[in-house]
Amino acid sequence: MSAHQDFLAYVDKNADKFIQRLADAVKIKSISGDAGCRQETIDMGHWLQKQLDALGVTTVLRDLGQCPIQGQLLDLPPAILGRLGEDPKKKTVLIYGHYDVQPALKSDGWDTDPFELVRKDDQLFGRGSTDDKGPIMGWLNVLEAHRSQGLELPVNLRFCFEGMEESGSEGLDELIEKEVAEGEFFKGVDCVCISDNYWLNTRTPALTYGLRGIAYFGIHVSGPGQDLHSGLFGRMVHEPMTDLVKLMSKLVDHNGNILVPGIEDMVPLPDEHELKLYTKMDYSLADVAEAAGASIALSDQKETVLMGRMRNPSLSLHGIQGAFSEPGCKTVIPSKVSGKFSLRLVPPQTPELVIPLVTGYIQSEFAKLNSKNKMTVEYLHGGKPWVSDVNHWNFEAAKRAIETIWKKTPDYTREGGSIPVTLTFAEKLGVNVLLLPMGRADDGAHSTNEKLDISNFIEGTKVLGTYLYEVSALSGVA
Amino acid sequence: MSAHQDFLAYVDKNADKFIQRLADAVKIKSISGDAGCRQETIDMGHWLQKQLDALGVTTVLRDLGQCPIQGQLLDLPPAILGRLGEDPKKKTVLIYGHYDVQPALKSDGWDTDPFELVRKDDQLFGRGSTDDKGPIMGWLNVLEAHRSQGLELPVNLRFCFEGMEESGSEGLDELIEKEVAEGEFFKGVDCVCISDNYWLNTRTPALTYGLRGIAYFGIHVSGPGQDLHSGLFGRMVHEPMTDLVKLMSKLVDHNGNILVPGIEDMVPLPDEHELKLYTKMDYSLADVAEAAGASIALSDQKETVLMGRMRNPSLSLHGIQGAFSEPGCKTVIPSKVSGKFSLRLVPPQTPELVIPLVTGYIQSEFAKLNSKNKMTVEYLHGGKPWVSDVNHWNFEAAKRAIETIWKKTPDYTREGGSIPVTLTFAEKLGVNVLLLPMGRADDGAHSTNEKLDISNFIEGTKVLGTYLYEVSALSGVA
């Protein structure tokens, strides 16, 4: 069943309106990791519920309780559950998205206010434009195109939108588990579709069947009762920064190899068949350079670089809290510093398996320093990796939709990022989960000048709608 | 000649008024290292000039030109030169101080607003309270006590107050050189007195005859065109933070030994005589613990700890600019990071001697990383170390003043901090320079909750005044 032509025509005609709705969404500073933005994050949930209600979706807000953040105990942003269509003859597709975003300050290096959607040429710049407000708006566009023209949707839809994805999806696993056991919203779900990742490059749409997990850690080193003057105290006392930098330097080598013993060994080497997959992908070192903005690939072998992202673990040092971080010269010995780093995990790694390795290793390295400072390792959040079955009709429907709209065969990718809820849906619902990315590799999710190409937003909306028609068409196959 | 009793009595009676003037000074955010505070730093210079004028000092503001700061070319805060007294029978004492302060944010961990002077018990908390607005106000107190009572000062006074000490004393060396060659303000100066350091402990006043120099560096590593998502790019690209942390970890070991080859070797070992000096000092590990707020001394030997501060170089890692430094978890690969560190130098080390060693070493360590990122080492500012003659009448006068007011013999110390102008005065004027500290070891200069004990402010004012009387009394000796 090809998508209804009136649906496709409506999307083309209403692009400006759709962009305006995305702008309205970007304006709400729903930074889940910032206590000062918690109310706006909750407001964003209410805004999204109103949009869904207006498009005929039956919604409830689910209270996820409270959670400590930056020394305060604050209400969590609510999860939004939604239901549209109860036709037992139709497949039921569960849509997931998140309405929270990463932190962003203009001073981080943004060309424009991160919370004003700015159109430049054929691109839309703003925090959340691609991660993940753009894709959520894509679904709203699909709903509006059908409702406003009186078109029947080809499937039943269920929605699960959360506001804590960027901060460990606090409370969501429990909600899903409870909803599966006792609730009404997830009953009869046949498959799940998540739009929260990116094409492998800037040319070829992708379908994603694997995700790395994550384990995010803090190393806290403290010593002096307050910050000290480096002239007065330099070479008198153990300096927390000296210890912390030593420890952080022991985590990963300059080639990206993880130095924590036992982490690399967990992962089996690729066989011939798997190696060929990477050789076949529409990808080159020029794509890394374009997406990263510089020729800084760790290897000159395309396959090695792809495996680095898709099937190997990684360790990134994100920064240090508590040290001097401003412009200028401050001659301070900071009293308390926290190093932040995270590992990306691949099967069979899990946070549970790596936490003791990481913690034990850092403790043993700290012991070698004979420092009088105090050091603790804190596991901050994480999620397991995930791999799906690409031969399922859910993937086939998405492939056909992409071929129809983009006239291209998608890359089948495993993604370097983490969307822990993917695994929860797969495990708790027992159905196939599909990752259907809307944005491109150079969108700059989590970065400065995050953007979404207008073509990805508009054609991407058509892909989402067409996918629903293809799911319906493939029903007999299932 | 003992100090005039009316002077001492006036100081006791007017303590509250003096504290209020210090509060007025603290309120002005004269952070020389912050472009956004440049106007307030200049305002502070004007405020101080007014105070001096009102106390009978003839002043001029000397324009020091402009200087780039944080990407802007801004006017430098003016130097204030002052003159009071022209009696050829009297000694002429040049007073130096600085009216700028270190950066301070309440969020750094201050208990109160850093720019409101807060009195708690017998202490005054606020940025600049001890470094260096308190001592400058001490001199104003001395002037007021004499002028308001019609008392004649026992010496001629000259003043040199600058607003860039915390940012490399930009422009001051040239001003002093020019003033010595052509000007009127430094003619006939017999000695210099600087109050810009601290007692060795919290019990015993000190006189300081040596200072470490400083060389402040930035290591800039850049790679990606923008910040990257660690899920998407982790283990695909060379990460600037990985390189920077490696380089920073190679600079100093956990015992405070500097790892840059050639730096430690420059400094001769202490002989028996020098070792005894440290053994004699009124100092214990408990003092380090009290001042630092924790038992984190690098050695259990008092002498080793004292030598670490007074006669050995040190290297402190201050922080990283451009990396994630906020609370929470951000999964970012920062695109440009700058590591800040500084060395404290002792004779015969100078910035000129260490810059090539530091730069060459970091470049060679970076070459070992085979990174595709870009790295540069920047020398940001510095000053030479200094040692003075403690047998000069200038030191003797200060010793007598301290014995009169505090009833204690001062510790003779070398200071770990850097006041580069000390050396300039010594070299350009060719006269003895004395460091006469007002505050205590636990004042927290450059740190959070910087304070000055009220007794140090009030008795310290008396010491400054009494020192002038003792200089006058010792005139014949010179």
Coordinates of C-alpha atoms in Angstrom, one line a residue, chain A residues 33 70 102-105 108 127 131 166-167 197-198 200 212 214 216 222-246 248-259 264 283 287-288 290-300 304-309 312-335 340 342 344 368-373 380-381 415-418 441-442 444-449, chain B residues 33 70 102-105 108 127 131 166-167 197-198 200 212 214 216 222-246 248-259 264 283 287-288 290-300 304-309 312-335 340 342 344 368-373 380-381 415-418 441-442 444-449:
Chain A
G33 CA 20.3 17.9 33.0
Q70 CA 22.5 19.3 41.6
Q102 CA 21.2 18.6 25.9
P103 CA 22.6 21.7 27.6
A104 CA 23.5 24.6 25.3
L105 CA 25.0 28.1 25.9
D108 CA 29.8 27.4 23.9
R127 CA 19.1 22.9 20.2
D131 CA 17.7 15.6 18.7
E166 CA 19.5 13.1 27.9
S167 CA 19.8 12.4 31.6
N197 CA 19.6 8.9 15.5
Y198 CA 21.3 9.9 12.3
L200 CA 25.8 7.4 8.5
R212 CA 26.1 1.0 21.8
I214 CA 26.9 3.7 27.8
Y216 CA 29.0 7.5 32.4
S222 CA 39.2 16.5 46.9
G223 CA 41.8 17.7 49.2
P224 CA 42.1 21.3 50.5
G225 CA 39.3 22.8 52.5
Q226 CA 39.0 25.6 49.9
D227 CA 40.7 26.7 46.7
L228 CA 44.3 27.6 47.3
H229 CA 46.7 30.1 45.8
S230 CA 49.3 28.2 43.7
G231 CA 52.0 30.6 44.8
L232 CA 51.4 30.0 48.5
F233 CA 50.7 26.3 48.3
G234 CA 52.4 25.0 45.2
R235 CA 54.7 22.2 46.1
M236 CA 53.5 22.1 49.7
V237 CA 50.4 20.0 49.2
H238 CA 48.9 17.2 47.1
E239 CA 46.9 19.0 44.4
P240 CA 43.6 17.4 43.4
M241 CA 44.0 18.5 39.8
T242 CA 47.4 16.7 39.6
D243 CA 45.9 13.5 40.8
L244 CA 42.8 13.8 38.6
V245 CA 44.7 14.5 35.4
K246 CA 46.9 11.5 36.2
M248 CA 42.1 10.6 33.5
S249 CA 45.3 10.1 31.5
K250 CA 45.3 6.4 32.3
L251 CA 41.8 5.7 30.9
V252 CA 42.3 5.8 27.1
D253 CA 45.3 6.0 24.8
H254 CA 45.8 8.5 22.0
N255 CA 44.6 5.9 19.5
G256 CA 41.3 5.4 21.3
N257 CA 42.2 2.1 22.9
I258 CA 40.6 1.7 26.3
L259 CA 43.3 1.1 29.0
E264 CA 38.6 -4.5 25.3
Y283 CA 31.2 5.7 3.6
D287 CA 32.5 11.6 5.4
V288 CA 34.3 11.5 8.8
E290 CA 32.9 16.4 6.7
A291 CA 30.9 15.4 9.8
A292 CA 33.7 16.1 12.3
G293 CA 34.8 19.3 10.5
A294 CA 38.4 18.2 10.2
S295 CA 40.5 15.3 8.9
I296 CA 41.0 13.7 12.3
A297 CA 40.0 10.1 11.8
L298 CA 41.8 7.6 14.0
S299 CA 42.7 5.4 11.1
D300 CA 43.1 5.7 7.3
T304 CA 38.5 0.5 11.1
V305 CA 36.8 3.8 11.6
L306 CA 33.4 2.3 11.0
M307 CA 34.1 -0.5 13.5
G308 CA 35.3 2.1 16.0
R309 CA 31.9 3.6 16.0
N312 CA 33.9 -1.4 19.4
P313 CA 33.6 0.3 22.8
S314 CA 35.0 3.8 23.2
L315 CA 36.0 6.1 26.0
S316 CA 35.7 9.9 25.9
L317 CA 36.9 12.4 28.4
H318 CA 34.2 15.1 28.6
G319 CA 35.6 17.6 31.0
I320 CA 36.4 18.6 34.5
Q321 CA 34.0 20.3 37.0
G322 CA 35.4 22.5 39.7
A323 CA 38.7 23.5 38.0
F324 CA 39.4 26.9 36.4
S325 CA 37.5 26.9 33.1
E326 CA 37.1 30.6 32.2
P327 CA 39.2 32.6 29.8
G328 CA 42.3 34.3 31.3
C329 CA 44.8 33.2 33.9
K330 CA 43.8 32.2 37.4
T331 CA 46.5 31.0 39.7
V332 CA 44.3 28.6 41.7
I333 CA 44.7 25.2 43.1
P334 CA 41.1 24.0 42.9
S335 CA 40.0 22.2 46.1
K340 CA 33.7 13.3 33.7
S342 CA 31.9 7.8 29.6
R344 CA 30.3 3.4 24.9
K368 CA 49.8 4.2 43.3
L369 CA 49.8 7.9 43.7
N370 CA 50.2 7.7 47.5
S371 CA 48.1 10.9 47.6
K372 CA 46.6 12.3 50.8
N373 CA 43.7 13.6 48.8
L380 CA 26.4 8.4 37.0
H381 CA 24.1 6.6 34.5
E415 CA 24.9 3.4 15.8
G416 CA 27.6 4.6 18.2
G417 CA 25.2 6.4 20.4
S418 CA 23.0 5.1 23.2
A441 CA 25.6 12.7 10.2
D442 CA 26.6 16.3 10.3
G444 CA 25.8 18.2 15.4
A445 CA 23.5 16.5 18.0
H446 CA 24.8 17.3 21.5
S447 CA 27.1 19.9 19.9
T448 CA 27.2 23.6 19.0
N449 CA 25.1 24.8 16.0
Chain B
G33 CA 41.4 39.2 34.0
Q70 CA 39.4 37.7 25.4
Q102 CA 41.2 37.7 41.1
P103 CA 38.0 36.4 39.5
A104 CA 35.3 35.2 42.0
L105 CA 31.8 33.7 41.5
D108 CA 32.8 28.7 43.0
R127 CA 37.3 39.3 47.3
D131 CA 44.7 40.7 48.3
E166 CA 46.5 39.7 38.8
S167 CA 46.9 39.8 35.0
N197 CA 51.7 38.8 50.8
Y198 CA 51.0 36.8 54.0
L200 CA 53.8 32.1 57.2
R212 CA 59.1 33.0 43.5
I214 CA 56.0 32.7 37.6
Y216 CA 51.9 30.9 33.1
S222 CA 41.9 21.6 18.7
G223 CA 40.6 19.1 16.2
P224 CA 36.9 18.9 15.2
G225 CA 35.2 21.8 13.6
Q226 CA 32.7 21.8 16.4
D227 CA 31.9 19.9 19.5
L228 CA 31.0 16.3 18.7
H229 CA 28.6 13.7 20.1
S230 CA 30.7 11.0 21.9
G231 CA 28.3 8.3 20.8
L232 CA 28.6 9.2 17.1
F233 CA 32.3 10.0 17.1
G234 CA 33.8 8.1 20.0
R235 CA 36.6 5.9 18.6
M236 CA 36.4 7.4 15.2
V237 CA 38.4 10.6 15.7
H238 CA 41.4 12.0 17.7
E239 CA 39.8 13.7 20.7
P240 CA 41.4 16.9 21.8
M241 CA 40.7 16.2 25.5
T242 CA 42.5 12.8 25.3
D243 CA 45.6 14.5 23.9
L244 CA 45.4 17.5 26.3
V245 CA 45.0 15.3 29.4
K246 CA 47.9 13.1 28.3
M248 CA 49.0 17.7 31.2
S249 CA 49.7 14.4 33.0
K250 CA 53.3 14.6 31.8
L251 CA 54.1 18.0 33.5
V252 CA 54.3 17.2 37.2
D253 CA 54.3 14.0 39.2
H254 CA 52.1 13.2 42.2
N255 CA 54.8 14.3 44.6
G256 CA 55.1 17.7 43.1
N257 CA 58.3 17.0 41.1
I258 CA 58.4 18.9 37.8
L259 CA 58.8 16.5 34.9
E264 CA 64.6 21.0 38.5
Y283 CA 56.1 26.4 61.5
D287 CA 50.0 25.0 60.0
V288 CA 49.9 23.6 56.5
E290 CA 45.2 24.7 59.0
A291 CA 45.9 27.0 56.1
A292 CA 45.0 24.3 53.5
G293 CA 42.0 23.1 55.4
A294 CA 43.2 19.4 55.3
S295 CA 46.2 17.3 56.1
I296 CA 47.6 17.1 52.6
A297 CA 51.2 18.2 53.0
L298 CA 53.5 16.6 50.4
S299 CA 55.9 15.5 53.1
D300 CA 56.0 14.8 56.8
T304 CA 60.8 19.8 53.0
V305 CA 57.4 21.4 53.0
L306 CA 58.9 24.9 53.6
M307 CA 61.5 24.4 51.0
G308 CA 58.8 23.3 48.6
R309 CA 57.2 26.7 49.0
N312 CA 61.9 25.1 45.0
P313 CA 60.0 25.6 41.8
S314 CA 56.4 24.2 41.6
L315 CA 54.0 23.4 38.8
S316 CA 50.2 23.6 39.3
L317 CA 47.5 22.5 36.9
H318 CA 44.8 25.2 37.1
G319 CA 42.1 23.9 34.8
I320 CA 40.8 23.4 31.3
Q321 CA 38.9 25.9 29.2
G322 CA 36.5 24.7 26.6
A323 CA 35.7 21.3 28.0
F324 CA 32.4 20.3 29.9
S325 CA 32.7 22.0 33.3
E326 CA 29.1 22.2 34.5
P327 CA 27.2 19.9 36.8
G328 CA 25.5 16.9 35.2
C329 CA 26.4 14.6 32.4
K330 CA 27.1 15.9 28.9
T331 CA 28.2 13.4 26.3
V332 CA 30.4 15.8 24.4
I333 CA 33.7 15.6 22.6
P334 CA 34.9 19.2 23.0
S335 CA 36.4 20.6 19.8
K340 CA 46.1 26.1 31.9
S342 CA 51.9 27.7 35.7
R344 CA 56.6 29.1 40.2
K368 CA 54.7 11.1 20.4
L369 CA 50.9 11.0 20.3
N370 CA 50.8 10.9 16.5
S371 CA 47.6 12.9 16.8
K372 CA 45.9 14.6 13.8
N373 CA 44.7 17.3 16.2
L380 CA 50.6 33.8 28.9
H381 CA 52.5 35.9 31.4
E415 CA 57.3 33.7 49.6
G416 CA 55.9 31.1 47.2
G417 CA 53.8 33.7 45.3
S418 CA 54.9 36.1 42.6
A441 CA 48.5 32.3 55.9
D442 CA 44.8 31.2 56.0
G444 CA 42.5 32.4 51.1
A445 CA 43.9 34.9 48.6
H446 CA 42.9 33.8 45.1
S447 CA 40.5 31.3 46.7
T448 CA 36.9 31.1 47.8
N449 CA 35.9 32.9 51.0

